[in-house]
mmCIF file of C-alpha atoms in Angstrom:
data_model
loop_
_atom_site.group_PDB
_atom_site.id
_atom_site.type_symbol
_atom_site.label_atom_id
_atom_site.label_comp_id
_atom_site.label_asym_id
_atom_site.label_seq_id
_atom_site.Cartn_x
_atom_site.Cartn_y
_atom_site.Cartn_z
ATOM 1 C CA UNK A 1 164.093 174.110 67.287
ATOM 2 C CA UNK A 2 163.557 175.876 64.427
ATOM 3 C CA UNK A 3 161.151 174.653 61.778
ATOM 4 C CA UNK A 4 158.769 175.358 58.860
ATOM 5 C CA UNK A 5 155.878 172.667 57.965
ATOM 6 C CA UNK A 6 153.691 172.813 54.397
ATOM 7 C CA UNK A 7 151.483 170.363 55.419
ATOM 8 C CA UNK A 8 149.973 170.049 51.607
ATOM 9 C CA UNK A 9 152.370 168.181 49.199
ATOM 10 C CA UNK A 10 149.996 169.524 46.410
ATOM 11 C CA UNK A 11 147.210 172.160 46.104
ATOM 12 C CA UNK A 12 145.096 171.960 42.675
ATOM 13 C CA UNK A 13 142.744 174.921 42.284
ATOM 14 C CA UNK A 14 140.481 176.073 39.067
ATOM 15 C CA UNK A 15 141.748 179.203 37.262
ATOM 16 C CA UNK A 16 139.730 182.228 38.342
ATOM 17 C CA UNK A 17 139.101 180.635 41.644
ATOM 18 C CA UNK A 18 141.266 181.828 44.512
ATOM 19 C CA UNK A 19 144.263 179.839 45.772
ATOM 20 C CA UNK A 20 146.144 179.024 49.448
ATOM 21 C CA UNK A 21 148.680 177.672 49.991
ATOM 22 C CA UNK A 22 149.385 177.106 53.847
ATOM 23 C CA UNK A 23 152.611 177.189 56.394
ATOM 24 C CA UNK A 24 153.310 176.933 59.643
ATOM 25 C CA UNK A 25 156.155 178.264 61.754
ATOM 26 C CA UNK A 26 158.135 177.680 64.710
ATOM 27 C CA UNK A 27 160.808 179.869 65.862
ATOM 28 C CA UNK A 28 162.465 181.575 68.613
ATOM 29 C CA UNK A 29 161.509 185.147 68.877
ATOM 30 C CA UNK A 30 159.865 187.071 66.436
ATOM 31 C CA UNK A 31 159.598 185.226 62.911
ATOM 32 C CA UNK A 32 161.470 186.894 59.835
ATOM 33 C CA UNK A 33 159.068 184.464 56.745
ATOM 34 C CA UNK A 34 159.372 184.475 53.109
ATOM 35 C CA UNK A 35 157.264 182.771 49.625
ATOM 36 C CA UNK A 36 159.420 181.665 47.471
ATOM 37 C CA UNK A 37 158.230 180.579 43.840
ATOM 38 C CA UNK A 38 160.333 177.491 41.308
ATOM 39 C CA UNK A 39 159.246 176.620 38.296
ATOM 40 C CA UNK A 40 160.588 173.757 36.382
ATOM 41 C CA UNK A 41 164.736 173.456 36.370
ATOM 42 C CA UNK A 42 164.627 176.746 37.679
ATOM 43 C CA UNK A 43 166.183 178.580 41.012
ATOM 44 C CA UNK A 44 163.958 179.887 43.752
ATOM 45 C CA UNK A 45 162.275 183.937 43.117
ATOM 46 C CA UNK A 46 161.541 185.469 45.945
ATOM 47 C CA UNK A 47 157.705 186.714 45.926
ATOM 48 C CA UNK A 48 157.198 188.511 49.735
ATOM 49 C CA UNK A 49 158.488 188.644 53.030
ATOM 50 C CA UNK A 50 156.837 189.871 56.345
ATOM 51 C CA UNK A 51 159.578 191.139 58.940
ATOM 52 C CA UNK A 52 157.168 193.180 61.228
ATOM 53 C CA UNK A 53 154.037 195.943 60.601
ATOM 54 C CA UNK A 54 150.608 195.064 58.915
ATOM 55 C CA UNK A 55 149.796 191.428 59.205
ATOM 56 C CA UNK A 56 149.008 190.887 55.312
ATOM 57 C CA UNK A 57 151.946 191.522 53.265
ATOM 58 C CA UNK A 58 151.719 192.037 49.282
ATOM 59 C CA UNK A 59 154.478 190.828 46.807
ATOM 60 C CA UNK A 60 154.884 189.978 43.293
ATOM 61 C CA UNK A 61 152.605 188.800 40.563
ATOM 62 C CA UNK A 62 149.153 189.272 42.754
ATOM 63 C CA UNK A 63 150.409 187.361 45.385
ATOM 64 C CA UNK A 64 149.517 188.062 49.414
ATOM 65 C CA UNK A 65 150.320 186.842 52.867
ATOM 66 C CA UNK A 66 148.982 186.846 56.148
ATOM 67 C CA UNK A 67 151.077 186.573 59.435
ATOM 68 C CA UNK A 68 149.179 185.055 62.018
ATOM 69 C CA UNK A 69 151.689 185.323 65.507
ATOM 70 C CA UNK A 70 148.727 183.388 67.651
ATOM 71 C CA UNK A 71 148.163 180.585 64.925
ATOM 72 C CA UNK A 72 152.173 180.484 63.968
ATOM 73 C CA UNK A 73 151.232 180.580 60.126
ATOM 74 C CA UNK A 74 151.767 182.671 57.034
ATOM 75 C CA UNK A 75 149.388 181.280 54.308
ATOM 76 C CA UNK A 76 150.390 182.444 50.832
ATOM 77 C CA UNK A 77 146.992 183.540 49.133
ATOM 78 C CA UNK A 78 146.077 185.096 45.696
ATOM 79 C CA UNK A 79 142.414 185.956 45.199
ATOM 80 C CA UNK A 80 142.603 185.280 41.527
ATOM 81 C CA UNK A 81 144.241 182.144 39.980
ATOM 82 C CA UNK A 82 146.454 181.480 36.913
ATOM 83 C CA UNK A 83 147.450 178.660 35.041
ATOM 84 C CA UNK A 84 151.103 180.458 34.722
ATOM 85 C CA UNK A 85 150.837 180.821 38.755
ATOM 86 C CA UNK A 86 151.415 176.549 38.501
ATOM 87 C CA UNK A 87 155.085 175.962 40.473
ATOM 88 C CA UNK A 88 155.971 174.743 43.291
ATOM 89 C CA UNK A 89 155.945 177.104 46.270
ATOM 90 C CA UNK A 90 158.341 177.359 49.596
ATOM 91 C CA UNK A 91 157.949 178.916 52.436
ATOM 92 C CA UNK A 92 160.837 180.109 54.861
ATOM 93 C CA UNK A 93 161.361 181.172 58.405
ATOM 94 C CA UNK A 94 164.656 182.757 60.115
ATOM 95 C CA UNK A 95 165.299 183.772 63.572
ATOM 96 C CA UNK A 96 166.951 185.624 65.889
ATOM 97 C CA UNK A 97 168.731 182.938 67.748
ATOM 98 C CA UNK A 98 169.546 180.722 65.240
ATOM 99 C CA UNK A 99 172.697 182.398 63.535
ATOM 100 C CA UNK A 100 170.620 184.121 60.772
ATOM 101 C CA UNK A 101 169.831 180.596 59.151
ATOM 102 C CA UNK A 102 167.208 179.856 56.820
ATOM 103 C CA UNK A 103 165.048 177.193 56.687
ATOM 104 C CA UNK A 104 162.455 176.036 54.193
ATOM 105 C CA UNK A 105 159.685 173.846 53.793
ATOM 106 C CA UNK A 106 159.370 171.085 51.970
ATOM 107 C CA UNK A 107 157.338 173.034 49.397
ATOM 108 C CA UNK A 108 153.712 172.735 48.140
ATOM 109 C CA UNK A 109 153.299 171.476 44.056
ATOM 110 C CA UNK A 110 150.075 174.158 42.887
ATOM 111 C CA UNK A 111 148.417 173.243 39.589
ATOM 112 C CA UNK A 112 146.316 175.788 38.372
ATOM 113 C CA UNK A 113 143.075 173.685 36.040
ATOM 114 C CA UNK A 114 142.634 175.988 33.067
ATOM 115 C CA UNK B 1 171.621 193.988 37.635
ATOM 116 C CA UNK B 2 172.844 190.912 36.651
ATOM 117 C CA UNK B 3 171.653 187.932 38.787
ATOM 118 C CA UNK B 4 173.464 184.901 40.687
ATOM 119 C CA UNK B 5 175.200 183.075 38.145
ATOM 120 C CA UNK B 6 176.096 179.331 38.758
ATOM 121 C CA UNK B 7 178.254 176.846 36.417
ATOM 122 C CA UNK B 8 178.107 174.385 35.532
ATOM 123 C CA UNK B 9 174.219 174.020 34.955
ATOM 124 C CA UNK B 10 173.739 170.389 34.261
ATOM 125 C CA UNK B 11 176.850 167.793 34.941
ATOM 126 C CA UNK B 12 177.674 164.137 35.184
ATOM 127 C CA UNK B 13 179.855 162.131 37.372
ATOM 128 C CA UNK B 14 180.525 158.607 38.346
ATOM 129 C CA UNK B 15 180.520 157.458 42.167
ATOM 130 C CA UNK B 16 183.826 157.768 43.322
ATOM 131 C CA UNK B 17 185.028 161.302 41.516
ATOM 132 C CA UNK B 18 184.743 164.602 43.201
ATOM 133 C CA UNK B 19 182.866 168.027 41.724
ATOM 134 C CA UNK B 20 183.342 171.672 41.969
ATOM 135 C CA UNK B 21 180.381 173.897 41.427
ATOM 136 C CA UNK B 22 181.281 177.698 40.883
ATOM 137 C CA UNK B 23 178.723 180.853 42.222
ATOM 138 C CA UNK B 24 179.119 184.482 41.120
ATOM 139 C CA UNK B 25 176.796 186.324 43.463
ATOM 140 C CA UNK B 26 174.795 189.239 42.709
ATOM 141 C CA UNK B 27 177.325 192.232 42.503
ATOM 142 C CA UNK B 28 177.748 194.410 46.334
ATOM 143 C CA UNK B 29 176.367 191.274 47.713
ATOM 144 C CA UNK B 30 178.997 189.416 50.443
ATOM 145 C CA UNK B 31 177.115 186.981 51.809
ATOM 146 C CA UNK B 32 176.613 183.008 49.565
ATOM 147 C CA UNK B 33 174.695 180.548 50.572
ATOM 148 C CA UNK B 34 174.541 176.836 49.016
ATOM 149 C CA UNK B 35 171.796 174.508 49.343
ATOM 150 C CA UNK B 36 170.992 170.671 48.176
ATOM 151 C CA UNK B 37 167.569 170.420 46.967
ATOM 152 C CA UNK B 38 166.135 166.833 46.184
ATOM 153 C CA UNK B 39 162.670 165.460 45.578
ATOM 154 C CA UNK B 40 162.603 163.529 48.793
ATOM 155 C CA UNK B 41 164.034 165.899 50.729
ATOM 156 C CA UNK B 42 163.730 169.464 49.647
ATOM 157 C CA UNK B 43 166.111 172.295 50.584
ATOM 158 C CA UNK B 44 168.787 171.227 52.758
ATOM 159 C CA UNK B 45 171.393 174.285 54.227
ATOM 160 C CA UNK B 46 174.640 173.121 53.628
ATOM 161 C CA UNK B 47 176.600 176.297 54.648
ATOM 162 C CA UNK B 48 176.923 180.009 54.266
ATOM 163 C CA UNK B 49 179.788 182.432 53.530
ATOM 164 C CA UNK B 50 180.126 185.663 54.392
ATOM 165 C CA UNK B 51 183.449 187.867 53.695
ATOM 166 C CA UNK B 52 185.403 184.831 53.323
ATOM 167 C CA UNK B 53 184.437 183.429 56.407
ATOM 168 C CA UNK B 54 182.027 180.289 56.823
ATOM 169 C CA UNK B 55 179.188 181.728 59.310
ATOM 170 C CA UNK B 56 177.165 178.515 59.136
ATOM 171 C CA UNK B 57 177.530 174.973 57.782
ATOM 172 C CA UNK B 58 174.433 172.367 57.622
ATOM 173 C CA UNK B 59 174.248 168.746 58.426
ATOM 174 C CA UNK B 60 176.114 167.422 55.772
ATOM 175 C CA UNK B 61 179.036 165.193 55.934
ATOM 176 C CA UNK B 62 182.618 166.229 55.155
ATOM 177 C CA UNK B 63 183.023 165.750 51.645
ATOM 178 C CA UNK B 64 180.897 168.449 51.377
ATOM 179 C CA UNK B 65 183.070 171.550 51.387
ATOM 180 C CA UNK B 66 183.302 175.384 50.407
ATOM 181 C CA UNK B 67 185.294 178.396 50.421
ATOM 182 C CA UNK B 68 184.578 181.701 49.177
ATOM 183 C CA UNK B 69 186.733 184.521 47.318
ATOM 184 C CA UNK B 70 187.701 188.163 47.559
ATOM 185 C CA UNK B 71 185.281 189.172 45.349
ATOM 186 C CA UNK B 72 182.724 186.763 47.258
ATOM 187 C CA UNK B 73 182.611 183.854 44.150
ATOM 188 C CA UNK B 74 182.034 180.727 46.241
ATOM 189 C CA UNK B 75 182.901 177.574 44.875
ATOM 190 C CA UNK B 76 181.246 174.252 46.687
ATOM 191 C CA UNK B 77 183.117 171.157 46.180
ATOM 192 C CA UNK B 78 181.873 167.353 46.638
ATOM 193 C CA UNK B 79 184.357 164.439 46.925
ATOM 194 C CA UNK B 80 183.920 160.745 46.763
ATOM 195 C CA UNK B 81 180.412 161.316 45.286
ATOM 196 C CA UNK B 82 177.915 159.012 45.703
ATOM 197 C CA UNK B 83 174.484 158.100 44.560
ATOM 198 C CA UNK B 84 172.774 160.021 46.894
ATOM 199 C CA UNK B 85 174.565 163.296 45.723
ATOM 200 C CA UNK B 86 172.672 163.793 42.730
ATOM 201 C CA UNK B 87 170.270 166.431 43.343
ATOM 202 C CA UNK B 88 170.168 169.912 42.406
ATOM 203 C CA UNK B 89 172.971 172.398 44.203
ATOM 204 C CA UNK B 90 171.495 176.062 44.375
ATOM 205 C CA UNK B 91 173.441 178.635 45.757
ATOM 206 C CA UNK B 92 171.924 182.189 46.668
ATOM 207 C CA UNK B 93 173.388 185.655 48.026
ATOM 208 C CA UNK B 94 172.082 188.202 50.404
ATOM 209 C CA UNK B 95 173.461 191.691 50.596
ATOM 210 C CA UNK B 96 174.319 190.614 54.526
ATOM 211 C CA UNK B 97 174.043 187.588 56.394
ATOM 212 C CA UNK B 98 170.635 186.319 56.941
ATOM 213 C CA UNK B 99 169.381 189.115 54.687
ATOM 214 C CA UNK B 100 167.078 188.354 51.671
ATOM 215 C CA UNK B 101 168.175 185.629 49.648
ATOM 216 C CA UNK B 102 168.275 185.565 45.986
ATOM 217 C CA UNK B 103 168.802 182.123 43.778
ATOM 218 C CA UNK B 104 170.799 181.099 41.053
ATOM 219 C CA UNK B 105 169.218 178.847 38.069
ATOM 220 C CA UNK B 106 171.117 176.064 40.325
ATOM 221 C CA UNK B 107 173.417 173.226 39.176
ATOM 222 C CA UNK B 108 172.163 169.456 38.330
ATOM 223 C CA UNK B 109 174.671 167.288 39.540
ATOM 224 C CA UNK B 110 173.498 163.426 38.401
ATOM 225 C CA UNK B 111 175.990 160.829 39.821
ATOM 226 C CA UNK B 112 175.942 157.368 37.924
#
């Protein structure tokens, strides 16, 4: 089965400091995985993807990922927190075998501490 | 490039009644998707369109139904609400099926 775990509810982190938040994978075949950001009453922006190549991926607003294929994770990381980088974050995974179908975690609540 | 637009943005029913929420997907894009998102449970799939044909449908109980258009609008529709329904409907669009997704602002559905 398909599946995506974001094993922290909430991450709180000082500005300036540098950030994770973690996810883990399971999937049939090789892993297509996303970040996706919400802020309040908002939809979902996409911020990277990894679909194959170089293990760290870069996306929007300073934000990185890194695919690990032996550790089945894809920890979003930013080496310099913001209070504006406070949301809640979601992480995705879709297959091969699984009709194209997304799914998402349950999403991880960062709070940035000015 | 305007974005995925969804309507209505906040609305209120009573148990019982029925709802239609409305998606305008990113123009060239054929492919909506529609997803419940609540506190307790995050995003739940509740099915995908593609070229007027549903490609997949989630775990979700009949009164949960879709279709989409020629121009690839989708419209989701919710009958007999309940309680439970209230949650936030989001509905995103991908050039292809299981391509990139891209959200609309979403539509708060509260049922009293």
């Amino acid at each position: 089965a398909q599946s995506v775990a974001q094993p922290e509810d909430q991450v709180n982190v000082a500005e300036g400091n540098p950030l994770t938040v973690k996810c883990t994978y399971s999937v049939s075949g090789n892993p297509y995985l996303f970040w996706y950001v919400q802020y309040p009453n908002r939809g979902l922006q996409f911020l990277l993807k990894y679909i194959t190549g170089d293990n760290l991926v870069k996306g929007s607003y300073g934000f990185e990922a890194e695919f690990n294929k032996s550790q089945t994770s894809f920890h979003l990381k930013k080496p310099s927190a913001l209070v504006s980088d406070s949301a809640l974050y979601f992480c995705a995974v879709r297959g091969h075998y699984t009709g194209n179908q997304f799914y998402f975690g349950t999403g991880t609540s960062l709070t940035v501490i000015p | 490039k305007a974005g995925v637009t969804q309507t209505p943005r906040y609305l209120i029913k009573t148990r019982g009644q029925q709802v239609t929420l409305s998606c305008s997907p990113i123009s060239g894009h054929r492919s909506v998707s529609w997803y419940q998102q609540t506190p307790g449970q995050g995003l739940q799939f509740l099915f995908e369109y593609f070229s007027e044909t549903q490609r997949n449908k989630g775990n979700f109980p009949g009164r949960f139904s879709g279709r989409q258009f020629s121009n690839s609008r989708s419209e989701m529709n919710v009958s007999t609400l309940e309680l439970g329904d209230s949650a936030l409907y989001l509905c995103a669009s991908s050039f292809r099926v299981g391509g990139e997704l891209f959200f609309g602002e979403g539509s708060r559905l509260t049922v009293l």
